Coordinates of C-alpha atoms and ligand atoms in Angstrom, one line a residue:
M8 CA -17.5 24.9 -68.2
S9 CA -15.5 21.8 -67.7
F10 CA -15.4 18.5 -65.8
T11 CA -11.7 18.9 -65.0
G12 CA -10.6 20.3 -61.7
I13 CA -13.5 18.7 -60.0
S14 CA -12.2 17.4 -56.7
G15 CA -14.2 14.3 -56.3
T16 CA -15.5 15.0 -52.9
Q17 CA -18.3 17.2 -51.7
K18 CA -20.1 17.6 -48.4
I19 CA -23.8 17.4 -49.0
D20 CA -26.1 18.9 -46.5
R21 CA -28.6 16.2 -45.6
A22 CA -31.4 18.8 -45.4
A23 CA -30.7 19.7 -49.1
V24 CA -31.8 16.2 -50.0
E25 CA -35.3 16.7 -48.6
A26 CA -36.7 18.8 -51.5
P27 CA -35.7 16.4 -54.2
R28 CA -36.9 13.4 -52.2
A29 CA -40.2 15.2 -51.6
W30 CA -40.6 15.9 -55.3
I31 CA -39.8 12.3 -56.2
G32 CA -42.2 11.0 -53.6
A33 CA -45.0 13.3 -54.6
G34 CA -46.8 10.6 -56.7
P35 CA -46.6 9.1 -60.2
K36 CA -44.9 11.2 -62.8
S37 CA -46.7 12.3 -65.9
L38 CA -46.1 13.0 -69.6
L39 CA -45.8 16.6 -70.8
I40 CA -47.9 17.0 -73.9
D41 CA -49.1 20.3 -75.4
G42 CA -48.2 22.2 -72.2
R43 CA -50.1 19.9 -69.9
W44 CA -49.0 17.1 -67.5
V45 CA -51.0 14.0 -68.4
S46 CA -51.1 10.3 -67.6
A47 CA -50.3 7.8 -70.4
A48 CA -53.4 7.2 -72.5
S49 CA -53.3 3.6 -71.4
G50 CA -53.0 4.7 -67.8
K51 CA -50.0 2.4 -67.4
T52 CA -47.0 3.2 -65.3
L53 CA -43.5 1.7 -65.0
E54 CA -41.2 1.6 -61.9
T55 CA -38.0 3.4 -61.6
I56 CA -35.5 1.8 -59.2
D57 CA -33.0 3.4 -56.8
P58 CA -29.7 1.9 -57.7
S59 CA -28.3 2.5 -54.2
S60 CA -30.9 0.5 -52.5
E61 CA -32.7 -1.5 -55.2
A62 CA -36.0 -0.2 -53.9
V63 CA -38.8 1.3 -56.1
L64 CA -38.2 5.0 -56.2
A65 CA -41.2 6.3 -58.3
L66 CA -43.7 5.5 -60.9
L67 CA -43.3 6.9 -64.4
A68 CA -46.1 7.2 -67.0
E69 CA -45.5 4.4 -69.5
G70 CA -46.0 6.1 -72.8
A71 CA -46.8 4.3 -76.0
D72 CA -47.5 5.1 -79.7
I73 CA -50.6 7.0 -79.0
D74 CA -48.9 9.3 -76.6
V75 CA -46.0 9.9 -79.0
D76 CA -48.6 10.8 -81.7
A77 CA -50.2 13.3 -79.4
A78 CA -46.9 14.9 -78.5
V79 CA -45.9 15.1 -82.2
A80 CA -49.2 16.7 -83.1
A81 CA -48.7 19.3 -80.3
A82 CA -45.1 20.0 -81.5
Q83 CA -46.3 20.4 -85.1
K84 CA -49.0 22.8 -84.0
A85 CA -46.5 24.8 -81.9
L86 CA -44.1 25.0 -84.9
E87 CA -46.7 26.9 -86.8
C88 CA -48.1 29.1 -84.0
K89 CA -47.3 32.8 -84.1
S90 CA -46.2 32.9 -80.5
W91 CA -43.3 30.6 -81.4
A92 CA -42.7 30.7 -85.2
G93 CA -43.4 34.5 -85.3
I94 CA -41.0 35.6 -82.5
S95 CA -37.7 37.3 -83.1
P96 CA -34.3 35.6 -82.3
H97 CA -34.0 38.1 -79.5
Q98 CA -37.1 36.7 -77.9
R99 CA -35.8 33.1 -78.3
A100 CA -32.6 34.2 -76.6
R101 CA -34.7 35.7 -73.7
Y102 CA -36.5 32.3 -73.3
L103 CA -33.2 30.4 -73.2
L104 CA -31.7 32.9 -70.7
Q105 CA -34.8 32.6 -68.5
I106 CA -34.5 28.8 -68.6
A107 CA -30.8 29.1 -67.8
D108 CA -31.6 31.1 -64.7
L109 CA -34.3 28.7 -63.6
V110 CA -32.0 25.7 -64.0
D111 CA -29.2 27.6 -62.1
R112 CA -31.6 28.4 -59.3
H113 CA -32.6 24.7 -59.0
A114 CA -29.2 23.3 -59.8
D115 CA -28.7 21.5 -56.5
E116 CA -32.2 20.0 -56.6
L117 CA -31.7 18.8 -60.2
A118 CA -28.3 17.4 -59.2
L119 CA -29.6 15.5 -56.2
I120 CA -32.5 14.1 -58.2
E121 CA -29.9 12.7 -60.6
T122 CA -27.9 11.3 -57.6
I123 CA -31.0 9.5 -56.2
D124 CA -32.3 8.3 -59.6
M125 CA -29.1 7.0 -61.3
G126 CA -26.5 6.9 -58.5
M127 CA -24.3 9.7 -59.9
P128 CA -22.1 10.8 -56.9
A129 CA -23.3 14.1 -55.6
W130 CA -19.9 15.8 -56.2
F131 CA -20.2 15.0 -59.9
S132 CA -24.0 15.7 -60.2
T133 CA -23.6 19.1 -58.7
A134 CA -20.8 19.9 -61.2
V135 CA -22.9 18.6 -64.1
A136 CA -26.0 20.5 -63.0
K137 CA -23.9 23.8 -63.2
M138 CA -23.2 22.9 -66.8
A139 CA -26.9 22.4 -67.5
G140 CA -27.6 26.1 -67.0
E141 CA -24.5 27.1 -68.9
T142 CA -25.6 25.1 -71.9
F143 CA -28.8 27.1 -72.2
R144 CA -26.8 30.3 -71.8
Y145 CA -24.4 29.3 -74.6
Y146 CA -27.2 28.5 -77.0
A147 CA -29.0 31.8 -76.1
G148 CA -26.0 33.5 -77.6
W149 CA -26.4 31.6 -80.8
T150 CA -30.0 32.6 -81.5
T151 CA -29.1 36.0 -82.9
K152 CA -26.2 34.7 -84.9
I153 CA -27.9 32.1 -87.0
A154 CA -27.6 33.7 -90.4
G155 CA -27.7 32.7 -94.0
S156 CA -25.3 34.4 -96.5
T157 CA -25.4 36.3 -99.8
L158 CA -23.5 34.5 -102.5
P159 CA -21.4 35.8 -105.4
T160 CA -23.2 35.7 -108.8
D161 CA -23.6 37.9 -111.9
A162 CA -25.2 41.4 -112.0
S163 CA -28.6 40.2 -113.1
N164 CA -29.0 37.9 -110.1
F165 CA -29.2 37.9 -106.4
I166 CA -28.7 34.7 -104.5
Y167 CA -28.9 34.3 -100.8
T168 CA -29.5 31.5 -98.2
L169 CA -31.9 31.4 -95.2
K170 CA -31.4 29.2 -92.2
E171 CA -34.7 27.8 -91.0
P172 CA -35.7 25.4 -88.2
V173 CA -35.7 21.7 -89.2
G174 CA -39.2 21.3 -87.7
V175 CA -40.2 18.8 -85.0
C176 CA -37.2 17.3 -83.4
G177 CA -37.2 14.0 -81.4
A178 CA -34.6 13.7 -78.7
I179 CA -33.8 10.2 -77.3
T180 CA -31.4 10.1 -74.4
P181 CA -29.6 7.5 -72.3
W182 CA -29.5 7.0 -68.5
N183 CA -25.8 7.9 -67.8
V184 CA -25.9 11.7 -67.7
P185 CA -29.6 12.3 -68.3
L186 CA -30.0 15.9 -67.3
L187 CA -27.1 17.2 -69.2
L188 CA -27.8 15.2 -72.3
A189 CA -31.4 16.4 -72.4
C190 CA -30.0 20.0 -72.2
F191 CA -27.6 19.3 -75.1
K192 CA -30.6 18.6 -77.3
I193 CA -33.3 20.9 -76.0
A194 CA -31.2 24.0 -75.9
P195 CA -29.9 24.0 -79.6
A196 CA -33.3 22.8 -80.9
L197 CA -35.1 25.8 -79.3
A198 CA -32.3 28.2 -80.2
C199 CA -32.9 27.3 -83.8
G200 CA -36.7 27.7 -83.5
N201 CA -37.6 24.1 -83.6
T202 CA -40.1 22.3 -81.3
I203 CA -39.2 19.1 -79.6
V204 CA -40.4 15.8 -78.1
V205 CA -38.0 14.3 -75.6
K206 CA -37.8 10.7 -74.5
P207 CA -35.5 10.1 -71.6
S208 CA -34.3 6.6 -70.6
E209 CA -36.8 4.5 -68.7
I210 CA -34.0 3.8 -66.2
A211 CA -33.4 7.5 -65.2
S212 CA -36.2 9.9 -66.3
L213 CA -36.6 12.0 -63.2
S214 CA -34.2 14.8 -63.8
T215 CA -35.5 15.4 -67.3
L216 CA -39.1 15.6 -66.0
R217 CA -38.0 18.1 -63.3
L218 CA -36.1 20.1 -66.0
A219 CA -39.3 20.1 -68.1
E220 CA -41.3 21.5 -65.2
L221 CA -38.7 24.3 -64.8
I222 CA -38.8 25.1 -68.5
Q223 CA -42.6 25.3 -68.2
E224 CA -42.1 28.2 -65.8
A225 CA -40.4 30.1 -68.6
D226 CA -43.9 30.2 -70.3
L227 CA -42.9 28.7 -73.6
P228 CA -45.9 28.3 -75.9
P229 CA -47.7 24.9 -75.3
G230 CA -46.2 22.1 -77.4
V231 CA -42.8 23.6 -77.9
L232 CA -41.4 21.1 -75.4
N233 CA -43.0 17.7 -74.9
V234 CA -41.7 14.8 -72.8
V235 CA -42.9 11.2 -73.3
T236 CA -41.5 8.7 -70.8
G237 CA -41.6 4.9 -71.5
F238 CA -39.6 2.1 -73.0
G239 CA -37.3 2.3 -75.9
P240 CA -38.8 -0.3 -78.2
S241 CA -42.2 1.4 -77.9
V242 CA -41.8 5.2 -77.4
G243 CA -38.3 5.4 -78.8
E244 CA -39.0 3.3 -81.9
R245 CA -42.3 5.2 -82.6
M246 CA -40.4 8.4 -82.5
A247 CA -37.7 7.1 -84.9
N248 CA -40.3 5.9 -87.4
H249 CA -42.8 8.8 -87.0
S250 CA -43.4 10.6 -90.2
G251 CA -44.3 13.8 -88.2
I252 CA -40.8 14.0 -86.7
D253 CA -38.3 15.8 -89.0
K254 CA -35.1 15.1 -87.0
I255 CA -34.0 12.6 -84.5
S256 CA -31.1 13.3 -82.1
F257 CA -30.2 10.1 -80.5
T258 CA -27.7 9.4 -77.7
G259 CA -27.2 5.9 -76.6
S260 CA -25.6 2.6 -77.6
T261 CA -24.3 1.9 -81.1
A262 CA -26.7 -1.1 -81.5
V263 CA -29.9 1.0 -80.8
G264 CA -28.5 3.9 -82.7
Q265 CA -28.2 1.7 -85.8
R266 CA -31.8 0.6 -85.3
S267 CA -33.0 4.2 -84.9
L268 CA -31.2 5.1 -88.1
Q269 CA -33.0 2.4 -90.0
A270 CA -36.4 3.3 -88.5
S271 CA -35.8 6.9 -89.5
A272 CA -35.5 6.1 -93.2
G273 CA -39.3 6.1 -93.8
N274 CA -39.5 9.9 -94.0
L275 CA -35.8 10.5 -94.5
K276 CA -35.7 12.4 -91.3
R277 CA -32.4 14.1 -90.3
V278 CA -30.5 11.9 -87.9
T279 CA -27.6 12.7 -85.5
L280 CA -26.2 9.9 -83.4
E281 CA -24.0 10.1 -80.4
L282 CA -23.0 6.5 -79.6
G283 CA -20.6 4.4 -77.7
G284 CA -16.8 4.6 -77.3
K285 CA -13.8 2.6 -76.3
S286 CA -11.4 5.5 -76.1
P287 CA -7.6 5.2 -75.8
N288 CA -5.6 7.3 -73.4
I289 CA -1.9 7.2 -74.3
I290 CA 0.8 7.9 -71.8
F291 CA 4.1 8.6 -73.4
P292 CA 7.4 8.2 -71.5
D293 CA 7.9 12.0 -71.3
A294 CA 4.5 12.5 -69.7
D295 CA 4.0 14.4 -66.4
L296 CA 3.0 11.3 -64.6
D297 CA 1.5 13.0 -61.5
R298 CA -1.0 14.8 -63.7
A299 CA -1.5 12.0 -66.2
L300 CA -2.2 9.2 -63.8
D301 CA -4.7 11.1 -61.7
A302 CA -6.6 12.2 -64.8
A303 CA -6.3 8.7 -66.3
V304 CA -8.0 7.2 -63.3
N305 CA -10.7 9.9 -63.3
G306 CA -11.1 9.1 -67.0
F307 CA -12.5 5.7 -66.3
T308 CA -13.9 6.0 -62.7
R309 CA -16.0 9.3 -62.9
N310 CA -19.6 8.4 -62.8
S311 CA -18.5 4.8 -62.3
G312 CA -17.1 4.8 -65.8
Q313 CA -20.6 5.4 -67.3
I314 CA -19.4 8.1 -69.7
C315 CA -19.3 7.5 -73.4
S316 CA -15.8 9.1 -73.7
S317 CA -14.3 7.2 -70.8
G318 CA -10.6 6.4 -71.4
T319 CA -10.9 2.6 -70.8
R320 CA -7.8 1.6 -72.8
I321 CA -4.7 3.1 -71.2
F322 CA -1.7 2.7 -73.5
V323 CA 1.6 3.0 -71.6
H324 CA 5.1 3.0 -72.9
R325 CA 7.0 -0.2 -72.1
D326 CA 9.8 1.7 -70.2
I327 CA 7.3 3.0 -67.6
Y328 CA 4.7 0.3 -67.9
D329 CA 5.2 -1.5 -64.6
E330 CA 5.5 1.7 -62.5
V331 CA 2.4 3.2 -64.2
A332 CA 0.3 0.1 -63.9
E333 CA 1.1 -0.1 -60.1
R334 CA 0.3 3.6 -59.6
I335 CA -2.9 3.4 -61.6
A336 CA -4.0 0.4 -59.5
S337 CA -3.1 2.1 -56.3
I338 CA -4.9 5.4 -57.2
S339 CA -7.9 3.4 -58.3
A340 CA -8.0 1.3 -55.1
G341 CA -8.1 4.6 -53.2
R342 CA -11.2 5.8 -54.9
K343 CA -14.0 5.1 -52.5
V344 CA -17.2 3.3 -53.7
G345 CA -20.3 3.8 -51.8
D346 CA -23.2 6.0 -50.8
P347 CA -23.4 8.6 -53.6
F348 CA -24.1 11.3 -51.0
G349 CA -21.0 10.4 -49.0
A350 CA -18.5 13.3 -48.6
D351 CA -15.6 11.0 -49.5
T352 CA -17.3 8.9 -52.1
F353 CA -15.9 8.9 -55.6
L354 CA -18.0 6.2 -57.2
G355 CA -21.7 5.5 -56.6
P356 CA -23.5 2.5 -57.9
V357 CA -23.9 1.6 -61.5
A358 CA -27.3 2.5 -62.8
S359 CA -29.3 -0.8 -63.0
A360 CA -29.3 -4.4 -62.1
T361 CA -29.0 -5.5 -65.7
H362 CA -26.0 -3.2 -66.2
C363 CA -24.4 -4.5 -63.0
D364 CA -24.7 -8.1 -64.2
R365 CA -23.3 -7.2 -67.6
V366 CA -20.3 -5.4 -66.0
M367 CA -19.6 -8.4 -63.7
S368 CA -19.7 -10.7 -66.8
Y369 CA -17.0 -8.6 -68.5
I370 CA -14.8 -8.8 -65.4
D371 CA -15.2 -12.6 -65.5
A372 CA -14.3 -12.5 -69.2
G373 CA -11.1 -10.5 -68.4
N374 CA -10.1 -13.1 -65.9
D375 CA -11.0 -16.0 -68.2
E376 CA -9.0 -14.4 -71.0
G377 CA -5.9 -14.5 -68.8
A378 CA -5.6 -10.8 -68.1
R379 CA -4.0 -9.9 -64.7
M380 CA -6.4 -8.1 -62.4
L381 CA -4.4 -5.6 -60.3
T382 CA -7.2 -4.3 -58.2
G383 CA -11.0 -4.4 -57.8
G384 CA -13.2 -7.0 -59.5
N385 CA -15.9 -7.2 -56.9
R386 CA -19.5 -6.1 -56.4
L387 CA -19.9 -4.8 -52.9
S388 CA -21.9 -7.2 -50.7
R389 CA -24.7 -4.7 -49.8
P390 CA -27.9 -3.7 -51.5
G391 CA -27.3 -1.6 -54.6
F392 CA -25.3 -2.0 -57.7
F393 CA -21.8 -1.1 -56.4
I394 CA -18.7 -2.2 -58.3
E395 CA -15.1 -1.6 -57.3
P396 CA -12.8 0.2 -59.8
T397 CA -11.1 -2.7 -61.6
V398 CA -7.7 -2.6 -63.4
F399 CA -6.4 -5.2 -65.8
T400 CA -2.9 -5.5 -67.1
G401 CA -1.2 -7.9 -69.5
V402 CA -4.0 -7.1 -71.9
T403 CA -3.6 -7.0 -75.7
N404 CA -6.0 -5.0 -77.9
D405 CA -7.6 -8.2 -79.3
K406 CA -9.2 -9.2 -76.0
K407 CA -12.9 -8.8 -75.4
I408 CA -12.4 -6.4 -72.5
A409 CA -10.2 -4.2 -74.7
R410 CA -12.6 -4.3 -77.7
E411 CA -16.1 -3.9 -76.3
E412 CA -17.6 -1.0 -74.4
I413 CA -18.1 -2.1 -70.8
F414 CA -19.4 1.3 -69.6
A415 CA -18.1 0.8 -66.1
P416 CA -15.1 1.5 -63.9
V417 CA -13.1 -1.3 -65.6
D418 CA -9.8 -0.4 -67.3
T419 CA -7.3 -2.3 -69.4
I420 CA -3.6 -1.2 -69.5
I421 CA -1.8 -2.0 -72.8
A422 CA 1.9 -1.7 -73.4
F423 CA 3.5 -0.1 -76.4
R424 CA 7.1 0.6 -77.6
V425 CA 6.8 2.9 -80.6
D426 CA 4.4 5.8 -81.0
E427 CA 3.1 4.4 -84.3
Y428 CA 2.0 1.2 -82.6
A429 CA 0.0 3.2 -79.9
V430 CA -1.6 5.3 -82.6
F431 CA -2.5 2.4 -84.8
T432 CA -3.7 0.2 -82.0
G433 CA -5.4 3.1 -80.2
S434 CA -7.5 3.6 -83.3
D435 CA -8.0 -0.1 -83.9
T436 CA -11.6 -0.3 -82.6
A437 CA -15.0 0.0 -84.2
C438 CA -15.5 3.3 -82.2
G439 CA -13.8 6.6 -82.6
L440 CA -15.3 8.9 -80.0
A441 CA -12.3 10.4 -78.1
A442 CA -8.7 9.9 -77.2
G443 CA -6.3 11.3 -74.7
I444 CA -2.5 11.8 -75.1
W445 CA 0.1 12.7 -72.6
P446 CA 3.3 14.0 -74.2
K447 CA 5.6 16.9 -73.3
D448 CA 7.0 17.1 -76.8
V449 CA 4.9 19.5 -78.8
G450 CA 5.7 17.9 -82.1
R451 CA 4.7 14.5 -80.9
A452 CA 1.5 16.0 -79.5
H453 CA 0.4 17.4 -82.8
K454 CA 1.5 14.4 -84.9
V455 CA -0.3 11.9 -82.7
A456 CA -3.4 14.2 -82.4
R457 CA -3.7 14.2 -86.2
A458 CA -3.1 10.5 -86.7
L459 CA -5.7 9.2 -84.1
K460 CA -9.1 8.4 -85.5
A461 CA -11.4 10.0 -82.9
G462 CA -13.8 12.9 -82.8
R463 CA -12.2 14.6 -79.8
I464 CA -8.5 14.6 -78.8
W465 CA -7.4 15.7 -75.3
I466 CA -3.7 16.6 -74.9
N467 CA -2.4 16.6 -71.3
T468 CA -6.0 16.6 -70.0
Y469 CA -8.8 14.1 -70.2
G470 CA -12.6 14.3 -70.2
E471 CA -13.1 18.1 -70.3
T472 CA -16.1 19.5 -72.1
D473 CA -17.0 22.9 -73.4
P474 CA -19.9 23.8 -75.6
V475 CA -17.7 25.6 -78.0
M476 CA -16.0 22.4 -78.8
P477 CA -17.8 20.0 -81.2
F478 CA -18.4 16.6 -79.8
G479 CA -19.2 13.4 -81.7
G480 CA -17.6 10.3 -83.1
F481 CA -15.7 8.9 -86.0
K482 CA -16.7 5.4 -87.3
Q483 CA -19.4 3.6 -85.2
S484 CA -19.3 6.3 -82.5
G485 CA -21.9 8.3 -84.3
I486 CA -23.0 10.7 -87.0
G487 CA -22.8 14.4 -86.7
R488 CA -21.7 16.6 -83.8
E489 CA -23.2 18.3 -80.8
F490 CA -22.0 21.8 -79.6
G491 CA -20.5 24.6 -81.6
A492 CA -21.5 25.7 -85.1
E493 CA -21.9 22.1 -86.2
S494 CA -24.8 21.6 -83.8
I495 CA -26.6 24.7 -85.2
A496 CA -26.2 23.3 -88.7
A497 CA -27.7 20.0 -87.4
Y498 CA -30.9 21.8 -86.1
T499 CA -31.4 24.0 -89.2
E500 CA -32.2 23.6 -92.9
T501 CA -30.6 25.7 -95.5
K502 CA -32.9 27.3 -98.1
A503 CA -31.2 28.9 -101.2
V504 CA -33.1 31.8 -102.9
Q505 CA -32.4 33.2 -106.3
I506 CA -33.9 36.4 -107.7
R507 CA -33.3 37.1 -111.4
F508 CA -33.7 40.9 -112.2
Ligands
LIG1300 P1 -29.5 2.5 -75.1 O1 -29.1 2.6 -76.5 O2 -29.9 1.2 -74.5 O3 -30.7 3.5 -74.8 C1 -30.7 4.9 -75.2 C2 -32.1 5.4 -75.4 O4 -32.6 4.7 -76.5 C3 -33.0 5.1 -74.2 O5 -33.9 6.2 -74.0 C4 -33.8 3.9 -74.6 O6 -35.1 3.8 -74.0 C5 -33.9 4.2 -76.1 N1 -34.2 3.0 -76.9 C6 -34.0 1.7 -76.6 N2 -34.4 0.9 -77.7 C7 -34.9 1.7 -78.6 C8 -35.4 1.6 -79.9 N3 -35.6 0.3 -80.4 N4 -35.7 2.6 -80.7 C9 -35.5 3.9 -80.2 N5 -35.0 4.1 -79.0 C10 -34.7 3.1 -78.2 O7 -28.3 3.2 -74.3 P2 -28.1 3.3 -72.7 O8 -27.8 2.0 -72.1 O9 -29.3 4.1 -72.1 O10 -26.8 4.3 -72.6 C11 -25.5 3.8 -72.7 C12 -25.0 4.0 -74.1 O11 -25.1 5.4 -74.4 C13 -23.5 3.7 -74.1 O12 -23.2 2.9 -75.3 C14 -22.8 5.0 -74.2 O13 -21.5 5.0 -74.8 C15 -23.8 5.8 -75.0 N6 -23.6 7.2 -74.8 C16 -23.1 8.0 -75.8 C17 -22.8 9.4 -75.6 C18 -22.2 10.2 -76.7 O14 -22.3 11.4 -76.6 N7 -21.6 9.6 -77.7 C19 -23.2 10.0 -74.4 C20 -23.8 9.2 -73.4 C21 -24.0 7.8 -73.6

C-alpha cells in the first residue's frame, strides 16, 4: 500500500462518473445517528461547492450541538450493548473485513466522489481509494492481537494488564484526503472495540457520507458509527468539549488542533492530533537525480500540494543547485493542471475559493520578498480554483514562504553547502511532520535520518505510506501517531489487575 509508483495519469471512463454523480445529485445528504439517516434537528443545510466549476454540488445537513449530543448518546448506548461490547475480537475482525470488501467493491465510486467534491485528480483518488479498503484489512488483523500482558512479581501475587476500548471516540477530519483520513480513524477505533462519531470537513464531506452508507451495509449495531456534518466552530467544537466523548482524534491545521486540545481539557479526554507540516526534502550531491527530482516534484504537486507531508522546502547542495532548480522548474511546468478527470491531468483545482485566495496571497508574498519565481504563479483564467505549480529559488529559510504551510503546489528551493546546515535548517521550523533525503552514501543516510527532527523520514523516496509505519509529528505537527502498534495504544486504555493470594 503506497502512493509511490503512481503514474500520474489515468484514463477515466466517462460512464463510470455517472453513478457517483447520480448519488451526489440524489438530494440533500443526512446525518447518520443511531443507525438512521436523519436531517439536522434544525432542518438547516449547507452548500458544498464543486471546486472545478464553482457551482453548488449538493446540500449537506448542517449539524449543531443538539445533533452531536444525539450522536454521542447513540455511541454511548452502543458501547454498552451486547451486540458490540459482547462480541469476540474474531467477530470484530469479520466486520472490518466485510467493510474492506464493501469499500473495495465501491472503490471507483468513492474515488470519483472525492474527485468531484474536492478536485483530487482521478489518477490519485483511485489510488487512494484502494488504500481505503486496505486500511480496514490491516486493522482487521489487529483485532485478535490486542493483548495485555502478565507481569513479573513475587509468588503471592499475580499481576496482569487488560487492553480495553477508550470508549466513545470523536474523529474530526480535514478536506484534503477526506475518505482515507476517515478510514485512518474509523478502522482502528472499531478494531479496538470503540464506538465513534465522525465529523468530516464542511468543504468535502461526500466521500465520508458514502463510506458510512457502505459501512451500514456491514450491519454494525446502530450507534457504533455516527456521522455529523456541519461547520467546525459548531459541530467540531462541541465534539472537542463534549463530556461524553472519551477521545478526540483530530486531523487538520495546527491552529484548530491547538483549539481542540484546549476544548478537550474539560473531561481530560484523550487527544491525538495530526497537524500541519513544512517538510524539508534534501538533495545531496551524490543523489540519483533522475529519481530524486521526479519524486521531489511529485512531493509538492500531488493533490495540488494539499498533503500535510508535502516536501515544500527542497534543499539542494550548492554544487548542483542551478541544474537542479532548472530541472525541477521544467518538470513542474510539464505537470498539467486542469479537469481532474482528464487523462493527462496531474493537478486538479485546489479545494475551495478561500484556500485559492490564500495560496495566491502566498505567491504574492514570495514575489514581494524578492524570491525568484522560476515557473508558475498563476491562477488559470477559467471557472474553478486551478493554480499552476509554482517554484521559487533564491529563498532563505527565514522567508514567509519557507516558514508557513501554504498547502498548495508552491515550492521553495534553498541552497546548502554542508550537511549539518541542511539538517539544522531543515529542522528549523515549528513543524516536524516528515522529511525526505536523497543520498547514495549509506552512512550519510543514517546520520542525517537520525539528526532530522521529524516524525517520518523517507530515504531515496518521498511520500509513501504504509499502515505498518507510524505517522505523526514532532513539535507543532501533532501529538501521537496513527498506524502501527502506536495507533492501537491510542485507541485503548490499559487496566492493571493485581491478585494477592
Ligand atoms: P482545519 O483545521 O481548518 O479543519 C479541520 C477540521 O476541523 C474540519 O473538519 C473543520 O470543520 C474542523 N474545525 C474547524 N474549526 C474547529 C473548531 N473550532 N473545533 C473543532 N473542529 C474544528 O484544516 P483544513 O483546512 O480542513 O485541512 C488542512 C490542514 O490539515 C493542513 O494544515 C494540513 O497540514 C492538515 N493535515 C494534517 C494531516 C496529518 O496527518 N498531519 C493530514 C491531512 C491534513
